[in-house]
Coordinates of C-alpha atoms in Angstrom, one line a residue:
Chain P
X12 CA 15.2 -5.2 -4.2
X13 CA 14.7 -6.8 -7.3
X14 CA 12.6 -9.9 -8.0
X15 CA 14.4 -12.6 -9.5
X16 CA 12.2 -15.6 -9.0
X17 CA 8.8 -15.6 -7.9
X18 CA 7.8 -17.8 -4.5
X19 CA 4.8 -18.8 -3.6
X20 CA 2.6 -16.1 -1.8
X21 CA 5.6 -13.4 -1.4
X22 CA 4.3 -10.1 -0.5
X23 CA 4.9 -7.1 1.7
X24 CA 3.6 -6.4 4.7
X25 CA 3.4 -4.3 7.8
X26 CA 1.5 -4.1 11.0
X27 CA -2.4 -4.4 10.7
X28 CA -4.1 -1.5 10.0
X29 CA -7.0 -0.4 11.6
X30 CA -9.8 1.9 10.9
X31 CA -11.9 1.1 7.8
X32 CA -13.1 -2.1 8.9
X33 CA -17.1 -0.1 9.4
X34 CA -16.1 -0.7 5.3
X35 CA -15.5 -4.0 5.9
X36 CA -12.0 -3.5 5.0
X37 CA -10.2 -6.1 7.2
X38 CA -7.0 -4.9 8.8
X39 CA -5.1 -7.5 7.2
X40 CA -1.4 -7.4 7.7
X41 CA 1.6 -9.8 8.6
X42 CA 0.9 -13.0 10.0
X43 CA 3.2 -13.5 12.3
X44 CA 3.6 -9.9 13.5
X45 CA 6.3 -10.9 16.1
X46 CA 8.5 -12.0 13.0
X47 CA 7.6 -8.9 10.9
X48 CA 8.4 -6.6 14.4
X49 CA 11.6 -8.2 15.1
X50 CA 13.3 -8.7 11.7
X51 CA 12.3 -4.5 11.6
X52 CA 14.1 -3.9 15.1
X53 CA 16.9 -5.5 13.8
X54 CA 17.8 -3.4 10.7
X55 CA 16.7 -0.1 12.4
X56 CA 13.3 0.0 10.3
X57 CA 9.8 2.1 11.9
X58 CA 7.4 -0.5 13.9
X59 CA 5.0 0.2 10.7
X60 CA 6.9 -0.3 8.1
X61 CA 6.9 -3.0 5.8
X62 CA 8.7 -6.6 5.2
X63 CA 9.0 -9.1 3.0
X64 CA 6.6 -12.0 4.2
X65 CA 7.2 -15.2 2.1
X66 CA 6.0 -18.9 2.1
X67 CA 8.1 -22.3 0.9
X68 CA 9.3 -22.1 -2.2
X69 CA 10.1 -18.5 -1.7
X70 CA 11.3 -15.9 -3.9
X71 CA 14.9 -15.1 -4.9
X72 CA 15.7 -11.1 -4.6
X73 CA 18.6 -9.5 -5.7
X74 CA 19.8 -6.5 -3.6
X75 CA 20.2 -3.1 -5.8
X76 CA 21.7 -0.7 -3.3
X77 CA 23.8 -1.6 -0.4
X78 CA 21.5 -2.8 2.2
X79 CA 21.0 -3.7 5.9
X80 CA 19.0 -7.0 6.3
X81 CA 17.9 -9.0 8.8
X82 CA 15.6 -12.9 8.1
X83 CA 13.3 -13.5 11.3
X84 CA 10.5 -16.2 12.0
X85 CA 10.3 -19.2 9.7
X86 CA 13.9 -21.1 9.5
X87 CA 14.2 -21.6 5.1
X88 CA 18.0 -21.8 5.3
X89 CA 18.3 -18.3 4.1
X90 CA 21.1 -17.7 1.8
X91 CA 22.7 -14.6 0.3
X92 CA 24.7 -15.9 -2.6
X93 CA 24.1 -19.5 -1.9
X94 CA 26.0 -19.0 1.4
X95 CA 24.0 -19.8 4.4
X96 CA 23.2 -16.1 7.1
X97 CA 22.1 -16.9 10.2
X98 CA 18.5 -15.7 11.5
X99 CA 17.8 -12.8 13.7
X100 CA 20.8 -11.2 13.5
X101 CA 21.5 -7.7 10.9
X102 CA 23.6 -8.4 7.7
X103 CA 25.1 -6.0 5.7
X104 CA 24.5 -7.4 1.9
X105 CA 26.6 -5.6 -1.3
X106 CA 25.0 -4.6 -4.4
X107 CA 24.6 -7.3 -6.4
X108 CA 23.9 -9.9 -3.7
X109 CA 21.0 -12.2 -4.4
X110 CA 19.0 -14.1 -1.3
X111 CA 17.4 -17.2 -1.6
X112 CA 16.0 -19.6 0.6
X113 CA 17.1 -23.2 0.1
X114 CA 15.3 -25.5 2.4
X115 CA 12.7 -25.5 4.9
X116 CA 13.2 -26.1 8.4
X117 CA 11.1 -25.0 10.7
X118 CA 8.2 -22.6 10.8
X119 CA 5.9 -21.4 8.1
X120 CA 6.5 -18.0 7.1
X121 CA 9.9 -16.2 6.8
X122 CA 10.2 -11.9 7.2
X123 CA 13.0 -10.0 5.7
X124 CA 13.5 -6.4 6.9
X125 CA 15.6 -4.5 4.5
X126 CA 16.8 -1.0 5.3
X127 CA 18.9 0.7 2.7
X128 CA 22.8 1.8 3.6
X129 CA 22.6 4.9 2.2
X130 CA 25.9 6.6 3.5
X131 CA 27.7 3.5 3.4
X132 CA 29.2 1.1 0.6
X133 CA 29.4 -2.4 1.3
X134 CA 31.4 -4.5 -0.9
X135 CA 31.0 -8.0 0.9
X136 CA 28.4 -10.0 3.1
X137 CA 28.9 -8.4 6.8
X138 CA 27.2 -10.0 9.5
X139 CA 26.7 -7.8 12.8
X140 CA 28.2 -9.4 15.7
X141 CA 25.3 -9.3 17.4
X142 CA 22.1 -12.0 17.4
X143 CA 18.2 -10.8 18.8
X144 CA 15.3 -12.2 19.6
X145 CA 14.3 -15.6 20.7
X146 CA 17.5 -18.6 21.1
X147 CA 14.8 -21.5 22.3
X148 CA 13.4 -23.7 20.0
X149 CA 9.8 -22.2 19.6
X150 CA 7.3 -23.3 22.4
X151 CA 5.2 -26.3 22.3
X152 CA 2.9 -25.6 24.3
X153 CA -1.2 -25.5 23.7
X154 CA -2.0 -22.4 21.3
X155 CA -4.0 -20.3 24.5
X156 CA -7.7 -19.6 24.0
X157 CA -10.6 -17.5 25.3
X158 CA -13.8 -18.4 25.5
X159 CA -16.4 -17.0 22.7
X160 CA -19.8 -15.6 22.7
X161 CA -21.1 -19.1 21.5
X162 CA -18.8 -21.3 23.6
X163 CA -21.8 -22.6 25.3
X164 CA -23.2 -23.5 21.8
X165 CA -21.3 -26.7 22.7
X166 CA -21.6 -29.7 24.4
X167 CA -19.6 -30.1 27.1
X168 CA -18.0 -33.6 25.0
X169 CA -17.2 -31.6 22.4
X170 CA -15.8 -29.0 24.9
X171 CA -13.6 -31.3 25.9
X172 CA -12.5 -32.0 22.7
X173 CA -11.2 -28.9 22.1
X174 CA -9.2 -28.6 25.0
X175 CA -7.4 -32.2 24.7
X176 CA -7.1 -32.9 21.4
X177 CA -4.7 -32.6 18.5
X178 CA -6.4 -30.6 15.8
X179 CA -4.8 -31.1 12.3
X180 CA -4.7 -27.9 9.9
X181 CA -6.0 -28.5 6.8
X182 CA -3.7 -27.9 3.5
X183 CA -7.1 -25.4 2.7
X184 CA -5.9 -23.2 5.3
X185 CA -4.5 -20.1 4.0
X186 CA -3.7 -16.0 4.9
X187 CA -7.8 -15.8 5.9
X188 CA -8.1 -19.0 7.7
X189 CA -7.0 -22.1 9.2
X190 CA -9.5 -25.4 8.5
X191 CA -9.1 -27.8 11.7
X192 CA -9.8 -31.7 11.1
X193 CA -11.2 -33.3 14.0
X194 CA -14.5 -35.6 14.7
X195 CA -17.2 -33.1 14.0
X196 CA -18.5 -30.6 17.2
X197 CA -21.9 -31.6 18.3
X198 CA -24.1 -28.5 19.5
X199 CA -26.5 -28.1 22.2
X200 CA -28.5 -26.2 20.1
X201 CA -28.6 -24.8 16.0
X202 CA -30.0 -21.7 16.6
X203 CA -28.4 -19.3 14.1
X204 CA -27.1 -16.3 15.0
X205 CA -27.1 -12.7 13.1
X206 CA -23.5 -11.9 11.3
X207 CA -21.3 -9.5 13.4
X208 CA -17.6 -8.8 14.1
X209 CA -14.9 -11.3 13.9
X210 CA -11.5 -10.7 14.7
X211 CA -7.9 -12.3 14.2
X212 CA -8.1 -14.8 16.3
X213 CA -11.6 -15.6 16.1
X214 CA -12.2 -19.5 16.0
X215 CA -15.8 -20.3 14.0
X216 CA -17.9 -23.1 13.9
X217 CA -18.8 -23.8 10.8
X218 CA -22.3 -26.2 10.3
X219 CA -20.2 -29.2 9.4
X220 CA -19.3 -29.1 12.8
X221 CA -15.7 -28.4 12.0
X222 CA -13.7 -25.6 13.6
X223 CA -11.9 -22.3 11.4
X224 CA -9.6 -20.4 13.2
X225 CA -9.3 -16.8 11.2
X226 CA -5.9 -15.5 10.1
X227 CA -4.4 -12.2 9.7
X228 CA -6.3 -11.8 5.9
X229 CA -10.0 -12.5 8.2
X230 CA -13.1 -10.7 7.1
X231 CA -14.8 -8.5 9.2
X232 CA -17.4 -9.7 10.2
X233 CA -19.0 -13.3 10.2
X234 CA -22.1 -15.6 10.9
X235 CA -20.8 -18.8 12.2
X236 CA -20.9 -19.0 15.6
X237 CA -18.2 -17.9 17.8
X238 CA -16.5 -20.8 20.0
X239 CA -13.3 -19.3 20.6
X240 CA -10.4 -16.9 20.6
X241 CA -6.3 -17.5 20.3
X242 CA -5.0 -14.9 22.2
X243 CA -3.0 -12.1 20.6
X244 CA -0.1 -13.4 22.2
X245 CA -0.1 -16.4 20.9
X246 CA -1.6 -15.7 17.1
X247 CA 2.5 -15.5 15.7
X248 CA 3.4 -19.0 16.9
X249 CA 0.1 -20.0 15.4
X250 CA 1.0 -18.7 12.4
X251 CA 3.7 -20.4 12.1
X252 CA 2.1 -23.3 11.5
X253 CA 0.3 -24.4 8.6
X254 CA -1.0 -28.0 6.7
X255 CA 1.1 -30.3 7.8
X256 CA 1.2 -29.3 11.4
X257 CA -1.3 -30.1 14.0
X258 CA -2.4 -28.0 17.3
X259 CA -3.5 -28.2 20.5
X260 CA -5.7 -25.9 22.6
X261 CA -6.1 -24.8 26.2
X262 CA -8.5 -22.5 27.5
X263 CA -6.4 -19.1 29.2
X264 CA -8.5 -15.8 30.7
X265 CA -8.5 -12.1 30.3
X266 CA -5.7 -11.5 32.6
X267 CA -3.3 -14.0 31.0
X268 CA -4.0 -12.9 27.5
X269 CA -3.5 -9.2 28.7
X270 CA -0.4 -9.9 30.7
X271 CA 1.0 -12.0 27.9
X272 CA 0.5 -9.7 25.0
X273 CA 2.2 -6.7 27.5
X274 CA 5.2 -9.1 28.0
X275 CA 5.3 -9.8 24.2
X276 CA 5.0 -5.5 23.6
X277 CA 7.8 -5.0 26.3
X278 CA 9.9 -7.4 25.0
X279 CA 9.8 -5.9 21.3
X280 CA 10.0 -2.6 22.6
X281 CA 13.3 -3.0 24.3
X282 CA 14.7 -4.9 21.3
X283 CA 13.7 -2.2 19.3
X284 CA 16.0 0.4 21.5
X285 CA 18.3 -1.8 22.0
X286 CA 19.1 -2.6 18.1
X287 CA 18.6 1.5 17.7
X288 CA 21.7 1.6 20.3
X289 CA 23.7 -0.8 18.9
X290 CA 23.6 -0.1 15.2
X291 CA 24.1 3.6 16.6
X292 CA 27.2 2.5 18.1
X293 CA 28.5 1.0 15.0
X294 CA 28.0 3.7 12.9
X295 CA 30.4 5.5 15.2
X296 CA 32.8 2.8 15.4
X297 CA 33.3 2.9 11.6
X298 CA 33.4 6.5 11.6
Chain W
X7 CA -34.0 -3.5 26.0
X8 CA -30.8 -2.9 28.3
X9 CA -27.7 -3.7 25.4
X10 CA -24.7 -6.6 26.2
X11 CA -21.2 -5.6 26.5
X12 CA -19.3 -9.2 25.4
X13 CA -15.5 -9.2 25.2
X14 CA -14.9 -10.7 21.3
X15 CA -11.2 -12.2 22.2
X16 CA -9.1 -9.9 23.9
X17 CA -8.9 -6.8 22.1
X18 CA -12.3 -6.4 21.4
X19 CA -16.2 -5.3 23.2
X20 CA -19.3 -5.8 21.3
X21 CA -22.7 -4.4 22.7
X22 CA -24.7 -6.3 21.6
X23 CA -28.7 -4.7 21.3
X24 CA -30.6 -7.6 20.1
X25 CA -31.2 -10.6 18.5
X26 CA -33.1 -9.8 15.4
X27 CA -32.9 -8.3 11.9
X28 CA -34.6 -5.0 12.9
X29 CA -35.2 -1.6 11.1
X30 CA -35.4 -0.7 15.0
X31 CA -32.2 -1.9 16.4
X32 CA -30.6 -1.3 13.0
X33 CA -31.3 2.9 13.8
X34 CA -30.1 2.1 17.4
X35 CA -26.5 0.3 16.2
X36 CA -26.4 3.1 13.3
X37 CA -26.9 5.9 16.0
X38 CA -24.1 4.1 18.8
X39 CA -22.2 3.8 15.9
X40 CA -21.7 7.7 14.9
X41 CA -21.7 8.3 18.8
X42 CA -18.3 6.2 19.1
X43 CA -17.2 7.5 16.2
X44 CA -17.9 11.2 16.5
X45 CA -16.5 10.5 20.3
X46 CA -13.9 8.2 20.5
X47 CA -13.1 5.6 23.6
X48 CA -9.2 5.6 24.4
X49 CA -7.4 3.0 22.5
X50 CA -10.3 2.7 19.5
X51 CA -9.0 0.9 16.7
X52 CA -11.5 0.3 15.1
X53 CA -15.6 0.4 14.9
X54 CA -17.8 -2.6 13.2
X55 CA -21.4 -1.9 13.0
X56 CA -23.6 -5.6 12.2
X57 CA -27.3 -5.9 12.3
X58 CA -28.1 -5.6 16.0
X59 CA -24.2 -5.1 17.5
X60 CA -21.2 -2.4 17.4
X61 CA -18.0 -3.7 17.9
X62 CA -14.9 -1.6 19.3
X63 CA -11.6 -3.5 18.6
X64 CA -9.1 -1.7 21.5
X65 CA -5.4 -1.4 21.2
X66 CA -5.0 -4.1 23.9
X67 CA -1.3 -2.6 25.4
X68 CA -3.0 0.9 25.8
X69 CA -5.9 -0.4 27.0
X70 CA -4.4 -2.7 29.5
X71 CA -1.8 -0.2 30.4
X72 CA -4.3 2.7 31.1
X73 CA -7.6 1.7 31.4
X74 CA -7.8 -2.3 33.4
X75 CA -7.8 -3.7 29.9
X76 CA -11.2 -4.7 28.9
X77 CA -13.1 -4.4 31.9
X78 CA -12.3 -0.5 32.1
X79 CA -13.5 0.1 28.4
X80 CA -16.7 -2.1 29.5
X81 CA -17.4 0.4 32.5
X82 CA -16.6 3.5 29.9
X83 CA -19.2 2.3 27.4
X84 CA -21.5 1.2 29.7
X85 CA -21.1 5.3 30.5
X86 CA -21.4 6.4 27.5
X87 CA -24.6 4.3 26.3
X88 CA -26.0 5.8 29.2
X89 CA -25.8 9.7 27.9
X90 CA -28.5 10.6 25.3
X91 CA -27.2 10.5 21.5
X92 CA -28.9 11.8 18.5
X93 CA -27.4 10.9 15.4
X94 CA -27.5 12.9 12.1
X95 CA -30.8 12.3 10.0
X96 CA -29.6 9.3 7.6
X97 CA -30.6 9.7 4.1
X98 CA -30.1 6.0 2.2
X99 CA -29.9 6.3 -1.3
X100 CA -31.5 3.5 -3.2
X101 CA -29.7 1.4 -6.1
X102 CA -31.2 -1.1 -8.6
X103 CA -29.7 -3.7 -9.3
X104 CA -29.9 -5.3 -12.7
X105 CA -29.9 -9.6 -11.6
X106 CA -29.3 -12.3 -14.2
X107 CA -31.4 -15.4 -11.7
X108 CA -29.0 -18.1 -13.1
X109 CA -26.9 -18.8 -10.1
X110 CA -25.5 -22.5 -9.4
X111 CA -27.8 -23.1 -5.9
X112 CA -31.0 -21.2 -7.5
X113 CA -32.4 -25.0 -8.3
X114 CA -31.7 -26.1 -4.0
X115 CA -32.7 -22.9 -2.6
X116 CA -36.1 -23.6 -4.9
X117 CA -36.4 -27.3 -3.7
X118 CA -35.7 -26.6 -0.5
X119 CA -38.2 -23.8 -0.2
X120 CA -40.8 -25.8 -1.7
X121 CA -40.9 -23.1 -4.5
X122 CA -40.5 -23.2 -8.4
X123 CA -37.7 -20.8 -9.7
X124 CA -40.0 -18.5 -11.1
X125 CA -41.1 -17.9 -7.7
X126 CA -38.1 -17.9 -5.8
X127 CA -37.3 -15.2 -8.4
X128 CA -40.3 -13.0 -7.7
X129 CA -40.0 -13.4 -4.4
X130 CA -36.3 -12.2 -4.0
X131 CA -36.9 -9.3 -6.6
X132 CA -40.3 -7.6 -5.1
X133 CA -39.0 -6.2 -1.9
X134 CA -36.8 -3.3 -1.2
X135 CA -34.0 -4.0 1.1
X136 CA -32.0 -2.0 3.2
X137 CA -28.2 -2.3 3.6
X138 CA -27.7 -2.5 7.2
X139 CA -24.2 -2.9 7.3
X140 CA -20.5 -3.4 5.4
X141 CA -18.9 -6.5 6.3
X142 CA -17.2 -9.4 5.7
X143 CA -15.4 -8.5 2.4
X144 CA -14.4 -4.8 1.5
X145 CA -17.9 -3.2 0.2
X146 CA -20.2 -6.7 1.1
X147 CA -23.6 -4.9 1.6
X148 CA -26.0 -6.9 4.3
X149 CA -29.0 -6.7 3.0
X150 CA -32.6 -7.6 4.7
X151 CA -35.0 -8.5 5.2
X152 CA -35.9 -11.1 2.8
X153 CA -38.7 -12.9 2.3
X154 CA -39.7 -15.6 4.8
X155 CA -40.6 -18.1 1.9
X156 CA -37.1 -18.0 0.5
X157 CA -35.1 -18.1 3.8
X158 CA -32.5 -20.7 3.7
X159 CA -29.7 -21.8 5.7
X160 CA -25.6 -21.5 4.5
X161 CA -24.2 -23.9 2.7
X162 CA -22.4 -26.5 5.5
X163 CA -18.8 -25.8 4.2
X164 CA -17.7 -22.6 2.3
X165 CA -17.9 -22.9 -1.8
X166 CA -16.0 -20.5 -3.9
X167 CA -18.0 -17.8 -5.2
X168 CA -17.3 -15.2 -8.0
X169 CA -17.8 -11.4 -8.1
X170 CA -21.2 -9.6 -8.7
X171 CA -23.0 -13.4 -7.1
X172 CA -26.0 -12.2 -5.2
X173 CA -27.0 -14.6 -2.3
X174 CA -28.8 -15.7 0.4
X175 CA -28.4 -16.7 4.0
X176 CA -31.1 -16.6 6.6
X177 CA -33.3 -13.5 5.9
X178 CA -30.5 -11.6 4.3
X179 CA -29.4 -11.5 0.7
X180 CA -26.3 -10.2 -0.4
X181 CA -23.3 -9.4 -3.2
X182 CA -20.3 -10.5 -3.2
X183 CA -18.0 -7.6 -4.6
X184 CA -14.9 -10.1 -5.4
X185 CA -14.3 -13.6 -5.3
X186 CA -14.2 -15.5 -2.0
X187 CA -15.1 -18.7 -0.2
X188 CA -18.3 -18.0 1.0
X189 CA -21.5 -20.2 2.8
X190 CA -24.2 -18.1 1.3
X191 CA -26.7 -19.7 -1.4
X192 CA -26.0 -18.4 -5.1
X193 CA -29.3 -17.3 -6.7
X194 CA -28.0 -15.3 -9.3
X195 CA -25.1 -12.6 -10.5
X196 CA -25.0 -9.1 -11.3
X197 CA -22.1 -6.8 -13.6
X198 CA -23.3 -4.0 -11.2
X199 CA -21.8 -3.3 -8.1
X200 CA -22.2 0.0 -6.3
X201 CA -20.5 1.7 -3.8
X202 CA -23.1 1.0 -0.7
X203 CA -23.6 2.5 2.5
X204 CA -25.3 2.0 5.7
X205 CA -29.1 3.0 5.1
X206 CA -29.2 2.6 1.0
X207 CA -31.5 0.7 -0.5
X208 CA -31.7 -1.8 -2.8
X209 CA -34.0 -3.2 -6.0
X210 CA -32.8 -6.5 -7.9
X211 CA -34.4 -6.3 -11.5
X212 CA -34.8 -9.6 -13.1
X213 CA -32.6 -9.5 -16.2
X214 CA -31.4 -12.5 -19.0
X215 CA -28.1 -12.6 -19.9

């Protein structure tokens, strides 16, 4: 793929990776990894391998080779030679072929898997007869949280708070963090606490008394207090929100946030083997 | 002091061992921290070492799916901080730090300590600190203990801060190895960061740029 047009904040990624973070090198990685995981299924990629993730205005590629593609999470209006492709669903692009994404719809963050066609020579846009992935409008629903270590930092009004109220991200919010603007958090007590591990996820208290919730590009480690934690589950639909959107929390346990993120695995899992089958299948069909 | 097993969001454990900036519980965490490492839990991800807390980050699906999730890991470190554990002898190398004391809070941090510059100066560059951890950033050093007459508290919302800026926060001082939103008070900068590990040491020598 060749950059024709820069976007704002295009760049490739894969799956977090783990390991160095004793380094304090985060994991960093895609943030909406449900996105990055599906649009990979769908052109036959490996779980870790990497996709384009881009932001509004996003970049214009032109396709080199012959190339299996697939657009997934964030609705742009993708277009391959200002002809509208549908999302979640493998398209065969020709040399030559430039993408572009005209207008922004819905979500935050679009993922392009490309595989290359290496045996193959496509002359026109193809689009595989088949779609993946999710067909409801995404959920609604409160952004699930766990408790945190300093949860009952907190008084109980501005517990409350938290769990009824509309929380507006702040157009500061970026890969490392989303800012939320409510009426300030009033604590039970300011005792500080001692810096130590944060994860994706992780929702801070800063001394303002506003809340942080860290992104996929979070450090390591951190000294603001701990209120909170979105669920892995839930972390992709948060990140497909941004400034602009507002959310709204409920509180969720172990259990759920366990089940959930199994369901979630499962569910990639089987699209994964059943894309494998089906582009498998057409291979052999155009034998 | 028995340690805390916490769940840190659902893919994580931290034991925590105290509550303090200790040279004691910083041996304790450094020690529990080659023991994980040199024997893996199922499922390890990842290890994060702070002043007084090691943090396991778990692949939640192989957790969940092998061990009962969170609670089983809890019950397998509780295990393991049970059997004895001697670490490797550390041997912390120490670093000096050439500091140019013209950074942009130098003037609060002074006010609000009820110090002149000049003080707050020789107070941050007498001691010797120890790097207890990596954190934060790729290569920020957490250094400590500072001096109770400079401790301060972070700033109340993140400012943008520049490489090489040496801060403080609490009784720990810092650099920042690349530029970042960060809370901690700037004091002053340095051209000179080296590649730290836990149990250095560190000297800031008062230089004019």
């Amino acid at each position: 793929m060749k950059l024709i047009k820069k976007g704002l904040l295009d760049s490739w990624q894969s799956l977090p990776i783990y390991g160095l973070q004793h380094e304090g090198i985060p994991p960093g990685g895609a943030m909406d990894t449900f996105s990055l995981q599906l649009a990979n299924a769908l052109v036959g990629n490996d779980v870790y391998d990497k996709a384009l993730e881009m932001h509004f205005p996003a970049g214009v590629f032109q396709f080199e080779t012959s190339t299996l593609i697939a657009v997934c999470g964030a609705d742009f209006t993708a277009c391959i030679d200002n002809v509208e492709v549908p999302m979640n669903q493998p398209i065969k692009v020709p040399p030559g072929a430039i993408i572009s994404c005209k207008k922004p719809v819905s979500g935050k963050r679009v993922y392009i898997a490309a595989k290359e066609l290496k045996d193959e020579k496509v002359s026109r846009v193809k689009i595989m007869p088949w779609s993946m992935g999710p067909e409801d409008a995404p959920s609604q629903d409160p952004i699930r949280i766990l408790c945190g270590r300093e949860w009952d930092h907190l008084k109980a009004c501005s517990q409350q708070l938290i769990l009824s109220k509309d929380f507006a991200i702040s157009a500061t919010s970026n890969r490392m963090g989303y800012q939320l603007v409510q009426e300030p958090m009033k604590t039970v007590s300011s005792a500080t606490m001692l810096s130590s591990a944060v994860t994706a996820g992780t929702i801070q208290l800063l001394p303002s008394g506003q809340l942080v919730v860290l992104m996929a590009a979070h450090q390591t480690t951190g000294g603001y207090p701990r209120i909170g934690h979105v669920i892995s589950a839930d972390l992709p639909r948060l990140a497909q929100m941004g400034p602009g959107d507002s959310v709204r929390f409920t509180m969720t346990d172990a259990m759920t946030a366990e089940y959930e993120w199994i369901l979630q695995q499962n569910y990639l899992q089987q699209v994964r083997n059943v894309c494998a089958l089906k582009l498998d299948q057409h291979r052999i069909d155009h034998r | 002091m028995i340690p805390q097993i916490y769940e840190l969001g659902d893919s994580a454990l931290t034991i925590e061992f105290g509550n303090e900036i200790s040279e004691e519980l910083h041996e304790e965490v450094i020690k529990r921290f080659y023991q994980f490492q040199s024997e893996p839990l199922p499922g390890t991800l990842d290890l994060i070492p702070a002043y007084a807390s090691l943090t396991i980050v778990f692949d939640l699906g192989y957790v969940a799916s092998r061990f009962q999730g969170l609670s089983g890991m809890k019950t397998l470190i509780e295990e393991k901080l049970a059997q004895p554990f001697t670490s490797p002898a550390m041997e912390g190398r120490l670093h000096e730090i050439p500091c140019d004391y013209s950074g942009p809070d130098l003037a609060a941090v002074a006010s609000a300590c009820g110090l002149t510059e000049k003080e707050v100066i020789a107070i941050h560059s007498e001691k010797i600190y120890s790097v207890f951890f990596l954190g934060f950033l790729p290569g920020f050093a957490y250094m400590g203990t500072t001096d109770e007459r400079i401790t301060v508290s972070r700033k109340d919302n993140p400012a943008s801060i520049q490489a090489g800026d040496i801060g403080l926060a609490g009784n720990q001082t810092g650099i920042y190895p690349c530029a970042s939103p960060g809370g901690w008070q700037i004091i002053g900068r340095t051209a000179q960061i080296p590649h730290f590990k836990a149990g250095d040491r560190v000297r800031f020598i008062p230089i004019t740029a």
